[in-house]
């Protein structure tokens, strides 16, 4: 009932187009993140879903109903704002009760609902306080409470965790996931933090410069990025992207760059011999033995693993993730073996499309 | 050295306070001295004989209460009109995007820059033509024209300080635009509204020039011109009555000020930074 569908949605601000013909079909009960760098149009998209911003073209449907001209109050949605947007002059209880009040729920019915919501979010002792007397995490929970109390069809969350400190953010992340599982409601979550998107979502919509780059589950986004932008954007440290040449030798594709030569397996029909980009995740190169040699430039130890930066021929630098048990020193010459089955190939240029035919890595098994 | 400096600053500060406060003190003292004591030499600082006869005479024998009532009506009406228009105007200037929005705001400010004397005659002629001469309403119109620009700018800076997300949240929570304005914007704007109201009230309470030119019937005269007209003539100035009237004119302002002082200083601060 509460699927959210955007068809060719467009939003212009004067001469600037913030969102280009966006198509997105979000299933009922799904947790979808809109992920992208600042200014990519993800918040504008969310505000259009909320009815706070109106599309200049296209169609938005919530639960089968076209809502292009429906004011926010009539869309049966709830939104959590990055700034929380708590009403400063109202107590926590009145903040949570406000959406009920505006929908004409009688006072007697409001109280138990507010109390139930407060209990769910551990806000009961704070009900009489004003927002400014709360910590950031508590304010955040009040904002959530205000969204939850009404049981709307769709939740819209605009970077709700970005103002919290790191520890609280991880805690709230887990709470939100649990909440989503319990409520089973459609949630659209805007973030620029890929870790949040990866850990929480059923699917991630990656947006850049107002255009959808990929819309897929987190594992797929990570293991089969649709293009060079997604490849570079997802993953910390980022994927190593190496410019080189693609050639076909006896029916097999081969990628060559200075000091590096790698058979890349099956490619799509779009693949052409000539310039291309090779993508290697930091964990997809083994250090110790192999055909590529390089000099260690930087070593970062983080306890459970080491991150090293190795310079190979042609001044190309690779960032690699290696087990904590292997600890090279800066200046060492090391041998590297790129894992050809996990190599990604993209067409040449900044917007190069993925050329591999299949997901290189099998889906993880469920227990 | 530091001690000397502190004494010096304290003395300087007290000198300023004295210079400002002495006329007020003298006004109160004069109003409770009997007539014969006023011109005695050397003058008495504190009255030898304390009397309230001037107050009694003002309230009973003169039109003081009529003027007072006129001033209250005048200042209150002007304040209500100015605050209502300025609040909605500021909301529009800050929240809605339309062509010429900034120019409009500056045009309004520009009218505030004109000396009020320049506007006096044209305004008088216009008011006569629409048949408002010699009424309290004519003064309400006149005061609104010069209080509104400043009020609009003051409230605009307050309004700009209210996060747009608050209003968006109210809209998503089920409020209409007007509902969101009423439930969320107005309570946030309250300090701004109070300081704007104070500013307008004081301005219309104390205004003299327009009151002198636009109104010359006793039934419509406000306190400022009424008192002077009644007590100052070419041959005689009734000093003790004048001072008693001045005290009673100041009392409402002082009371209002005392209650709303903290809001007022906040208001001037906001205006100073952003306006």
Coordinates of C-alpha atoms in Angstrom, one line a residue:
Chain A
X1 CA 0.0 0.0 0.0
X2 CA 2.8 2.4 0.8
X3 CA 5.2 2.0 -2.0
X4 CA 6.8 5.2 -3.2
X5 CA 7.4 5.7 -6.9
X6 CA 9.1 8.6 -8.6
X7 CA 8.8 8.7 -12.4
X8 CA 11.0 11.1 -14.3
X9 CA 10.9 13.5 -11.5
X10 CA 12.7 16.8 -12.2
X11 CA 13.4 19.8 -10.1
X12 CA 14.8 23.1 -11.5
X13 CA 15.8 26.1 -9.5
X14 CA 16.0 28.8 -12.2
X15 CA 18.7 27.7 -14.6
X16 CA 20.0 25.1 -12.3
X17 CA 18.6 21.6 -12.4
X18 CA 18.9 20.0 -8.9
X19 CA 17.2 16.7 -9.9
X20 CA 17.3 15.2 -13.4
X21 CA 14.5 12.8 -14.5
X22 CA 14.8 10.6 -11.5
X23 CA 13.2 7.2 -11.6
X24 CA 12.9 5.3 -8.3
X25 CA 10.5 2.6 -7.2
X26 CA 10.6 2.0 -3.5
X27 CA 8.7 -1.1 -2.3
X28 CA 6.4 -1.1 0.7
X29 CA 8.3 -1.6 4.0
X30 CA 11.6 -1.1 2.3
X31 CA 14.5 0.9 3.9
X32 CA 16.0 2.9 1.1
X33 CA 18.9 5.4 1.5
X34 CA 19.5 8.2 -0.8
X35 CA 23.3 8.6 -0.8
X36 CA 25.5 11.1 -2.4
X37 CA 27.9 14.0 -1.9
X38 CA 26.7 17.4 -0.7
X39 CA 24.6 19.2 -3.2
X40 CA 23.8 16.1 -5.2
X41 CA 20.0 16.6 -5.0
X42 CA 19.2 14.0 -2.4
X43 CA 17.7 16.4 0.1
X44 CA 15.7 18.1 -2.6
X45 CA 14.3 14.7 -3.6
X46 CA 13.3 14.0 0.0
X47 CA 11.7 17.4 0.3
X48 CA 9.7 16.7 -2.9
X49 CA 8.5 13.4 -1.3
X50 CA 7.5 15.4 1.7
X51 CA 5.7 18.0 -0.3
X52 CA 7.9 20.8 0.9
X53 CA 9.3 21.3 -2.6
X54 CA 7.4 20.7 -5.8
X55 CA 8.7 18.9 -8.8
X56 CA 9.0 20.9 -12.0
X57 CA 8.3 17.7 -14.0
X58 CA 7.5 14.1 -13.6
X59 CA 5.2 12.3 -11.1
X60 CA 5.5 11.2 -7.5
X61 CA 3.2 8.5 -6.2
X62 CA 2.8 7.4 -2.6
X63 CA 0.7 4.3 -2.0
X64 CA -0.6 4.4 -5.6
X65 CA -1.8 8.0 -5.3
X66 CA -0.2 10.8 -7.3
X67 CA 0.8 13.4 -4.8
X68 CA 2.4 16.1 -6.9
X69 CA 0.0 18.7 -5.8
X70 CA -0.9 17.3 -2.4
X71 CA 0.2 19.5 0.5
X72 CA 2.5 17.8 3.1
X73 CA -0.2 17.5 5.7
X74 CA -2.3 15.3 3.4
X75 CA 0.4 12.8 2.4
X76 CA 0.4 10.7 5.5
X77 CA 4.2 10.9 5.8
X78 CA 6.4 11.8 8.7
X79 CA 9.8 13.5 8.5
X80 CA 12.8 13.7 10.8
X81 CA 14.9 16.8 10.0
X82 CA 18.7 17.1 10.2
X83 CA 18.2 20.0 12.7
X84 CA 15.5 18.0 14.5
X85 CA 13.3 21.0 14.2
X86 CA 11.7 20.6 17.6
X87 CA 9.3 23.3 18.6
X88 CA 11.4 25.2 21.2
X89 CA 8.4 26.6 23.1
X90 CA 6.7 23.2 23.6
X91 CA 7.5 20.5 26.1
X92 CA 8.7 17.1 24.9
X93 CA 5.2 15.7 25.4
X94 CA 3.6 18.6 23.4
X95 CA 6.2 18.2 20.7
X96 CA 5.3 14.5 20.3
X97 CA 1.6 15.2 20.5
X98 CA 1.6 18.0 17.9
X99 CA 1.0 15.8 14.9
X100 CA -1.9 14.2 16.7
X101 CA -3.4 17.5 17.7
X102 CA -3.2 18.8 14.1
X103 CA -5.1 15.7 12.9
X104 CA -7.8 16.3 15.4
X105 CA -7.1 13.4 17.8
X106 CA -9.0 14.2 21.0
X107 CA -6.9 15.1 24.0
X108 CA -7.8 12.0 25.9
X109 CA -6.6 9.7 23.2
X110 CA -3.4 11.7 22.7
X111 CA -2.0 11.2 26.1
X112 CA -1.7 7.3 26.0
X113 CA -0.2 7.4 22.5
X114 CA 2.4 10.0 23.5
X115 CA 3.2 7.9 26.6
X116 CA 3.6 4.7 24.5
X117 CA 5.9 6.5 22.1
X118 CA 7.9 8.0 24.9
X119 CA 8.3 4.6 26.4
X120 CA 9.5 3.1 23.1
X121 CA 12.2 5.7 22.9
X122 CA 13.0 5.9 26.6
X123 CA 11.8 9.5 26.8
X124 CA 9.3 9.0 29.6
X125 CA 11.3 10.9 32.3
X126 CA 11.8 13.8 30.0
X127 CA 8.2 14.5 28.9
X128 CA 7.9 17.7 30.8
X129 CA 11.2 19.2 29.6
X130 CA 11.7 21.8 26.9
X131 CA 13.9 20.8 23.9
X132 CA 16.8 23.1 24.9
X133 CA 17.1 21.2 28.2
X134 CA 17.9 17.9 26.3
X135 CA 21.1 16.5 25.0
X136 CA 21.6 16.0 21.2
X137 CA 20.8 12.4 21.4
X138 CA 17.6 13.0 23.4
X139 CA 16.5 15.7 21.0
X140 CA 17.0 13.3 18.2
X141 CA 14.8 10.8 19.9
X142 CA 12.1 13.4 20.4
X143 CA 12.2 14.2 16.7
X144 CA 11.8 10.4 16.0
X145 CA 9.0 10.2 18.5
X146 CA 7.1 13.0 16.8
X147 CA 7.4 11.0 13.5
X148 CA 6.5 7.7 15.1
X149 CA 3.5 8.7 17.2
X150 CA 1.1 9.0 14.2
X151 CA 2.0 5.7 12.5
X152 CA 2.4 7.2 9.1
X153 CA 2.7 5.3 5.8
X154 CA 6.2 6.5 5.0
X155 CA 9.0 7.9 7.1
X156 CA 11.4 10.4 5.6
X157 CA 14.7 10.9 7.4
X158 CA 17.0 13.7 6.4
X159 CA 20.5 13.0 7.8
X160 CA 19.0 12.4 11.3
X161 CA 22.3 11.2 12.8
X162 CA 24.7 13.7 11.4
X163 CA 24.6 16.0 14.5
X164 CA 25.4 13.2 17.0
X165 CA 28.8 12.2 18.2
X166 CA 30.4 9.0 16.7
X167 CA 29.5 6.7 19.6
X168 CA 25.8 7.8 19.8
X169 CA 25.5 7.6 16.0
X170 CA 26.5 3.9 16.0
X171 CA 24.0 3.3 18.8
X172 CA 21.2 5.2 17.0
X173 CA 21.9 3.4 13.8
X174 CA 21.2 0.1 15.4
X175 CA 18.1 1.5 17.0
X176 CA 16.8 2.8 13.7
X177 CA 17.3 -0.6 12.0
X178 CA 15.5 -2.3 14.8
X179 CA 12.7 0.2 14.7
X180 CA 12.3 -0.3 11.0
X181 CA 12.1 -4.1 11.5
X182 CA 9.5 -3.7 14.2
X183 CA 7.3 -1.2 12.3
X184 CA 7.7 -2.6 8.8
X185 CA 7.1 0.9 7.4
X186 CA 8.6 2.3 4.3
X187 CA 11.6 4.5 5.2
X188 CA 13.5 6.9 3.0
X189 CA 16.8 7.9 4.5
X190 CA 19.0 10.7 3.2
X191 CA 22.7 10.6 4.1
X192 CA 26.1 11.5 2.8
X193 CA 27.6 8.9 5.1
X194 CA 28.1 5.7 3.1
X195 CA 28.6 3.6 6.3
X196 CA 25.1 4.5 7.4
X197 CA 23.7 3.7 4.0
X198 CA 25.6 0.5 3.8
X199 CA 24.7 -0.8 7.2
X200 CA 21.0 0.2 7.4
X201 CA 19.5 0.0 3.9
X202 CA 17.7 -2.7 2.0
X203 CA 18.7 -0.7 -1.1
X204 CA 20.8 2.3 -1.7
X205 CA 20.1 5.0 -4.4
X206 CA 23.4 6.6 -5.2
X207 CA 22.9 10.1 -6.6
X208 CA 25.4 12.5 -8.1
X209 CA 24.7 15.9 -9.6
X210 CA 21.0 15.2 -9.6
X211 CA 21.2 11.9 -11.5
X212 CA 20.7 8.4 -10.2
X213 CA 23.9 6.4 -10.5
X214 CA 22.8 3.1 -9.1
X215 CA 19.9 1.7 -7.1
X216 CA 20.8 -1.6 -5.6
X217 CA 21.3 -3.5 -2.3
X218 CA 24.5 -2.5 -0.4
X219 CA 26.4 -5.7 -1.3
X220 CA 25.8 -5.1 -5.0
X221 CA 26.7 -1.5 -4.8
X222 CA 30.0 -2.5 -3.2
X223 CA 30.8 -5.5 -5.3
X224 CA 29.4 -4.5 -8.6
X225 CA 29.4 -0.7 -8.8
X226 CA 27.5 0.5 -11.9
X227 CA 30.1 3.1 -12.9
X228 CA 33.3 4.8 -12.0
X229 CA 31.6 7.3 -9.7
X230 CA 29.9 4.6 -7.6
X231 CA 33.2 2.7 -7.5
X232 CA 35.1 5.6 -6.2
X233 CA 32.4 6.8 -3.8
X234 CA 31.6 3.6 -2.0
X235 CA 34.2 2.0 0.2
X236 CA 36.7 3.3 2.8
X237 CA 39.5 3.5 1.8
X238 CA 38.2 4.0 -1.7
X239 CA 38.7 1.7 -4.6
X240 CA 42.0 2.0 -6.5
X241 CA 41.3 3.3 -10.0
X242 CA 44.0 2.8 -12.5
X243 CA 44.0 4.2 -16.0
X244 CA 45.3 1.9 -18.7
X245 CA 44.5 0.0 -21.8
X246 CA 42.1 -2.8 -22.6
X247 CA 43.0 -5.3 -25.2
X248 CA 41.6 -8.6 -26.5
X249 CA 44.0 -11.5 -26.8
X250 CA 42.7 -14.7 -28.2
X251 CA 39.1 -14.0 -27.1
X252 CA 40.2 -13.1 -23.5
X253 CA 40.2 -9.5 -22.2
X254 CA 43.4 -8.1 -20.8
X255 CA 44.1 -4.9 -19.0
X256 CA 47.5 -3.3 -19.2
X257 CA 49.0 -0.4 -17.3
X258 CA 52.7 0.4 -16.5
X259 CA 54.0 -2.4 -14.4
X260 CA 50.7 -4.2 -14.3
X261 CA 49.0 -6.7 -16.6
X262 CA 45.9 -8.5 -15.6
X263 CA 43.4 -10.9 -17.3
X264 CA 40.0 -9.4 -16.4
X265 CA 37.5 -12.2 -17.4
X266 CA 34.2 -11.7 -19.1
X267 CA 33.2 -8.3 -20.2
X268 CA 30.0 -7.0 -21.8
X269 CA 29.4 -6.3 -25.4
X270 CA 30.1 -2.6 -24.8
X271 CA 33.7 -3.3 -24.0
X272 CA 36.2 -2.0 -26.6
X273 CA 39.9 -2.3 -26.9
X274 CA 41.5 1.0 -26.0
X275 CA 41.7 3.2 -22.9
X276 CA 39.8 2.0 -19.8
X277 CA 39.9 2.1 -16.0
X278 CA 40.7 -0.8 -13.7
X279 CA 39.2 -0.8 -10.2
X280 CA 40.8 -2.8 -7.4
X281 CA 39.4 -2.8 -3.9
X282 CA 42.1 -2.4 -1.2
X283 CA 41.4 -5.9 0.1
X284 CA 41.6 -7.5 -3.4
X285 CA 45.3 -7.4 -3.7
X286 CA 47.5 -9.8 -1.7
X287 CA 50.9 -8.7 -0.5
X288 CA 53.9 -11.0 -0.4
X289 CA 54.2 -12.7 -3.7
X290 CA 53.0 -11.8 -7.1
X291 CA 53.8 -10.3 -10.5
X292 CA 53.6 -6.6 -9.5
X293 CA 56.3 -4.9 -7.5
X294 CA 56.0 -1.7 -5.6
X295 CA 57.6 0.4 -2.8
X296 CA 55.7 1.0 0.4
X297 CA 55.2 4.7 1.0
X298 CA 52.8 4.9 4.0
X299 CA 51.8 2.4 6.7
X300 CA 48.8 3.0 8.8
X301 CA 48.0 0.5 11.6
X302 CA 44.5 0.4 13.0
X303 CA 44.9 -2.7 15.2
X304 CA 42.8 -5.3 13.4
X305 CA 44.3 -4.5 10.0
X306 CA 46.9 -2.4 8.3
X307 CA 46.4 0.1 5.5
X308 CA 49.4 0.6 3.3
X309 CA 50.0 2.8 0.3
X310 CA 52.3 1.2 -2.3
X311 CA 53.8 3.0 -5.3
X312 CA 54.1 0.9 -8.4
X313 CA 55.5 1.7 -11.8
X314 CA 54.2 4.9 -13.5
X315 CA 53.9 6.7 -10.1
X316 CA 50.6 4.9 -9.6
X317 CA 49.7 4.6 -5.9
X318 CA 47.6 1.8 -4.6
X319 CA 45.9 1.7 -1.2
X320 CA 45.8 -1.8 0.2
X321 CA 44.2 -3.4 3.2
X322 CA 46.3 -6.2 4.7
X323 CA 46.1 -8.3 7.8
X324 CA 47.6 -6.9 11.0
X325 CA 50.0 -9.8 11.0
X326 CA 51.8 -8.4 7.9
X327 CA 53.7 -5.2 8.7
X328 CA 56.0 -3.9 6.0
X329 CA 58.1 -0.9 6.7
X330 CA 58.1 2.3 4.7
X331 CA 60.5 2.0 1.8
X332 CA 60.3 -1.8 1.6
X333 CA 59.9 -3.2 -1.9
X334 CA 56.9 -5.6 -1.9
X335 CA 55.4 -8.0 -4.4
X336 CA 51.7 -7.7 -5.1
X337 CA 49.1 -10.1 -6.6
X338 CA 45.9 -8.4 -7.7
X339 CA 43.0 -10.8 -7.6
X340 CA 41.8 -10.9 -11.2
X341 CA 38.4 -12.4 -10.3
X342 CA 37.6 -9.3 -8.3
X343 CA 38.9 -6.7 -10.7
X344 CA 36.4 -4.2 -12.0
X345 CA 36.7 -2.7 -15.4
X346 CA 35.1 0.6 -16.4
X347 CA 34.9 2.4 -19.7
X348 CA 37.3 5.3 -20.1
X349 CA 36.5 8.7 -18.6
X350 CA 35.1 10.1 -15.4
X351 CA 31.6 8.6 -16.0
X352 CA 32.8 5.2 -17.3
X353 CA 30.2 2.5 -17.1
X354 CA 31.0 -0.9 -15.6
X355 CA 32.1 -3.5 -18.2
X356 CA 32.2 -6.7 -16.2
X357 CA 29.4 -9.1 -17.0
X358 CA 28.6 -10.5 -13.6
X359 CA 29.0 -9.8 -9.9
X360 CA 32.5 -11.0 -9.2
X361 CA 31.7 -12.1 -5.8
X362 CA 29.0 -14.6 -4.7
X363 CA 26.3 -13.3 -2.4
X364 CA 26.9 -14.0 1.3
X365 CA 25.1 -17.0 2.6
X366 CA 22.5 -16.7 5.3
X367 CA 23.0 -18.9 8.4
Chain B
X1 CA 47.1 52.5 39.5
X2 CA 44.2 50.1 38.7
X3 CA 42.4 51.4 41.8
X4 CA 42.7 55.0 40.5
X5 CA 41.4 54.0 37.2
X6 CA 38.5 52.2 38.7
X7 CA 37.6 55.3 40.7
X8 CA 37.9 57.5 37.7
X9 CA 35.6 55.3 35.6
X10 CA 33.1 55.0 38.4
X11 CA 33.0 58.8 38.8
X12 CA 32.6 59.3 35.1
X13 CA 29.8 56.7 35.0
X14 CA 28.0 58.3 37.9
X15 CA 28.4 61.8 36.3
X16 CA 26.6 60.5 33.2
X17 CA 23.9 58.9 35.3
X18 CA 23.4 62.1 37.3
X19 CA 23.2 64.2 34.1
X20 CA 20.5 61.9 32.7
X21 CA 18.6 61.3 36.0
X22 CA 18.7 64.8 37.4
X23 CA 16.0 66.3 35.2
X24 CA 13.7 63.4 36.0
X25 CA 14.4 63.8 39.7
X26 CA 13.7 67.6 39.4
X27 CA 10.5 66.9 37.5
X28 CA 9.2 64.7 40.3
X29 CA 10.4 67.1 43.1
X30 CA 8.8 70.1 41.3
X31 CA 5.5 68.3 40.9
X32 CA 5.1 67.8 44.7
X33 CA 6.3 71.2 45.8
X34 CA 3.7 73.9 46.6
X35 CA 3.7 76.8 44.2
X36 CA 5.4 79.3 46.5
X37 CA 8.3 77.0 47.1
X38 CA 9.2 76.7 43.4
X39 CA 11.1 79.9 42.9
X40 CA 12.6 80.2 46.4
X41 CA 16.3 81.1 46.5
X42 CA 18.3 79.2 47.3
X43 CA 16.2 76.4 45.8
X44 CA 15.2 73.5 48.0
X45 CA 16.4 70.0 46.9
X46 CA 13.7 68.1 48.8
X47 CA 10.4 69.8 49.2
X48 CA 9.9 71.5 52.6
X49 CA 6.2 71.0 52.2
X50 CA 4.9 67.9 50.4
X51 CA 1.7 68.3 48.4
X52 CA -0.3 66.4 45.8
X53 CA -2.6 69.4 45.0
X54 CA -1.2 69.7 41.5
X55 CA -2.1 66.1 40.7
X56 CA -5.5 66.6 42.1
X57 CA -6.1 69.8 40.1
X58 CA -4.9 68.1 36.9
X59 CA -7.2 65.2 37.3
X60 CA -10.2 67.1 38.4
X61 CA -10.1 70.6 36.9
X62 CA -8.5 70.0 33.5
X63 CA -8.9 67.9 30.4
X64 CA -5.9 65.8 31.3
X65 CA -7.8 62.6 31.5
X66 CA -9.3 63.1 28.0
X67 CA -5.9 63.7 26.6
X68 CA -4.6 60.6 28.5
X69 CA -7.4 58.5 27.1
X70 CA -6.7 59.8 23.5
X71 CA -3.1 59.0 23.9
X72 CA -3.8 55.4 25.1
X73 CA -6.2 54.8 22.2
X74 CA -3.8 56.4 19.7
X75 CA -0.7 54.5 20.9
X76 CA -2.5 51.2 21.3
X77 CA -4.3 51.3 17.9
X78 CA -1.1 52.3 16.1
X79 CA 0.8 49.6 17.8
X80 CA -1.7 46.9 17.0
X81 CA -1.9 47.9 13.3
X82 CA 1.9 48.3 12.9
X83 CA 2.7 45.0 14.5
X84 CA 0.0 43.1 12.6
X85 CA 1.1 44.5 9.2
X86 CA 4.9 44.3 10.0
X87 CA 4.6 40.6 11.1
X88 CA 2.8 39.5 8.0
X89 CA 5.1 41.6 5.8
X90 CA 8.2 40.3 7.4
X91 CA 7.0 36.7 7.0
X92 CA 6.4 37.3 3.3
X93 CA 9.7 39.0 2.8
X94 CA 11.6 36.2 4.5
X95 CA 9.7 33.1 3.5
X96 CA 8.4 33.6 0.0
X97 CA 10.4 34.1 -3.1
X98 CA 9.1 36.6 -5.6
X99 CA 10.6 39.1 -7.9
X100 CA 11.6 42.4 -6.4
X101 CA 11.5 41.1 -2.8
X102 CA 14.8 42.7 -1.8
X103 CA 14.1 45.9 -3.7
X104 CA 10.8 46.2 -1.9
X105 CA 12.4 45.9 1.5
X106 CA 15.0 48.6 0.6
X107 CA 12.3 50.9 -0.8
X108 CA 10.5 50.6 2.5
X109 CA 13.7 51.4 4.4
X110 CA 14.3 54.4 2.1
X111 CA 11.0 56.0 3.1
X112 CA 12.1 55.7 6.7
X113 CA 15.2 57.8 5.8
X114 CA 13.1 60.8 4.8
X115 CA 12.9 63.4 7.6
X116 CA 9.4 63.3 8.9
X117 CA 9.0 67.1 8.5
X118 CA 9.2 66.6 4.7
X119 CA 6.2 64.3 4.8
X120 CA 4.2 66.5 7.2
X121 CA 2.6 68.8 4.7
X122 CA 1.7 66.3 2.0
X123 CA 0.3 63.9 4.6
X124 CA -1.7 66.7 6.1
X125 CA -3.2 67.6 2.8
X126 CA -4.0 64.0 2.0
X127 CA -5.7 63.5 5.4
X128 CA -7.8 66.6 5.0
X129 CA -8.9 65.4 1.6
X130 CA -10.0 62.0 2.9
X131 CA -11.8 63.8 5.7
X132 CA -9.7 62.6 8.6
X133 CA -8.4 65.9 9.8
X134 CA -8.7 66.6 13.4
X135 CA -9.3 63.0 14.4
X136 CA -7.3 60.4 16.3
X137 CA -7.5 58.3 13.2
X138 CA -5.4 60.8 11.3
X139 CA -2.6 60.5 13.8
X140 CA -2.9 56.7 13.7
X141 CA -2.4 56.8 9.9
X142 CA 0.5 59.2 10.2
X143 CA 2.3 57.3 12.9
X144 CA 1.8 54.0 11.1
X145 CA 3.5 55.4 8.0
X146 CA 6.7 56.2 9.9
X147 CA 6.7 53.3 12.4
X148 CA 6.0 50.6 9.9
X149 CA 9.3 50.7 7.9
X150 CA 11.4 50.3 11.0
X151 CA 9.1 47.7 12.5
X152 CA 9.2 45.7 9.3
X153 CA 13.0 45.7 9.2
X154 CA 13.2 44.8 12.9
X155 CA 10.8 41.9 12.5
X156 CA 12.4 40.8 9.3
X157 CA 15.7 40.2 11.1
X158 CA 13.9 38.3 13.8
X159 CA 12.0 36.3 11.3
X160 CA 15.2 35.4 9.4
X161 CA 16.5 33.9 12.6
X162 CA 13.7 31.4 12.8
X163 CA 14.8 28.1 11.1
X164 CA 12.7 27.2 8.1
X165 CA 12.8 23.6 9.2
X166 CA 10.5 24.5 12.1
X167 CA 7.8 25.5 9.7
X168 CA 8.5 22.6 7.4
X169 CA 8.2 20.3 10.4
X170 CA 4.8 21.8 11.3
X171 CA 3.6 21.4 7.7
X172 CA 4.6 17.7 7.6
X173 CA 3.0 17.2 11.0
X174 CA -0.3 18.3 9.6
X175 CA -0.6 22.0 9.9
X176 CA -1.7 24.3 7.2
X177 CA 0.5 27.3 6.3
X178 CA -1.5 29.6 8.5
X179 CA -1.6 26.9 11.3
X180 CA 2.2 26.6 11.1
X181 CA 2.5 30.4 11.3
X182 CA 0.3 30.5 14.3
X183 CA 1.6 27.5 16.2
X184 CA 5.3 27.7 15.5
X185 CA 6.4 31.1 14.0
X186 CA 4.4 33.4 16.2
X187 CA 5.7 32.0 19.5
X188 CA 9.3 32.1 18.2
X189 CA 8.7 35.7 17.1
X190 CA 7.3 36.9 20.4
X191 CA 10.5 38.7 21.6
X192 CA 10.6 40.5 18.2
X193 CA 6.9 41.3 18.4
X194 CA 7.3 42.7 21.9
X195 CA 10.2 44.9 21.1
X196 CA 8.5 46.1 17.9
X197 CA 5.4 46.9 19.9
X198 CA 7.3 48.8 22.5
X199 CA 9.1 50.8 19.9
X200 CA 5.9 51.7 18.2
X201 CA 4.1 52.4 21.4
X202 CA 6.8 54.8 22.7
X203 CA 7.0 56.5 19.3
X204 CA 3.3 57.2 19.2
X205 CA 3.1 58.1 22.9
X206 CA 5.8 60.7 22.7
X207 CA 5.2 62.2 19.2
X208 CA 4.7 65.9 19.2
X209 CA 5.1 67.5 15.8
X210 CA 2.4 65.6 13.9
X211 CA 0.0 65.8 16.8
X212 CA 0.5 69.6 16.8
X213 CA -0.1 70.0 13.1
X214 CA -2.8 67.4 12.4
X215 CA -5.1 67.9 15.4
X216 CA -6.3 71.1 17.0
X217 CA -9.5 70.1 18.7
X218 CA -9.4 69.3 22.4
X219 CA -11.5 66.1 22.0
X220 CA -8.9 64.5 19.8
X221 CA -5.6 65.9 21.2
X222 CA -3.1 63.5 22.7
X223 CA -1.2 64.2 25.9
X224 CA 1.9 65.7 24.3
X225 CA 0.2 68.6 22.6
X226 CA -2.7 68.7 25.0
X227 CA -0.6 69.3 28.1
X228 CA 1.5 72.0 26.5
X229 CA -1.5 73.7 25.0
X230 CA -3.3 73.7 28.3
X231 CA -0.5 74.8 30.6
X232 CA 1.9 76.9 28.5
X233 CA 0.6 80.3 27.4
X234 CA 2.5 83.4 26.3
X235 CA 2.2 84.9 29.7
X236 CA 2.6 82.1 32.1
X237 CA 3.9 78.5 32.4
X238 CA 2.2 76.5 35.1
X239 CA 5.4 74.7 36.1
X240 CA 4.1 72.5 38.9
X241 CA 1.1 71.4 36.9
X242 CA 3.4 70.8 33.9
X243 CA 5.7 68.7 36.0
X244 CA 2.8 66.7 37.5
X245 CA 1.5 66.0 34.0
X246 CA 5.0 65.0 32.9
X247 CA 5.2 62.5 35.7
X248 CA 1.9 61.0 34.9
X249 CA 2.8 60.8 31.2
X250 CA 6.0 58.9 32.0
X251 CA 4.5 56.4 34.4
X252 CA 2.8 54.1 31.8
X253 CA 6.1 54.0 29.8
X254 CA 8.2 53.3 32.8
X255 CA 5.9 50.5 33.9
X256 CA 5.8 48.9 30.5
X257 CA 9.6 49.2 30.2
X258 CA 10.2 47.7 33.6
X259 CA 8.3 44.6 32.6
X260 CA 9.5 44.1 29.1
X261 CA 13.0 45.5 29.4
X262 CA 14.8 42.3 28.7
X263 CA 12.9 41.7 25.5
X264 CA 13.6 45.2 24.4
X265 CA 17.4 45.0 24.7
X266 CA 17.3 41.6 22.9
X267 CA 15.3 43.3 20.2
X268 CA 17.7 46.1 19.7
X269 CA 20.5 43.6 19.6
X270 CA 18.9 41.6 16.8
X271 CA 18.2 44.8 14.8
X272 CA 21.8 45.9 15.2
X273 CA 23.4 42.8 13.9
X274 CA 21.2 41.9 11.0
X275 CA 19.1 45.0 10.1

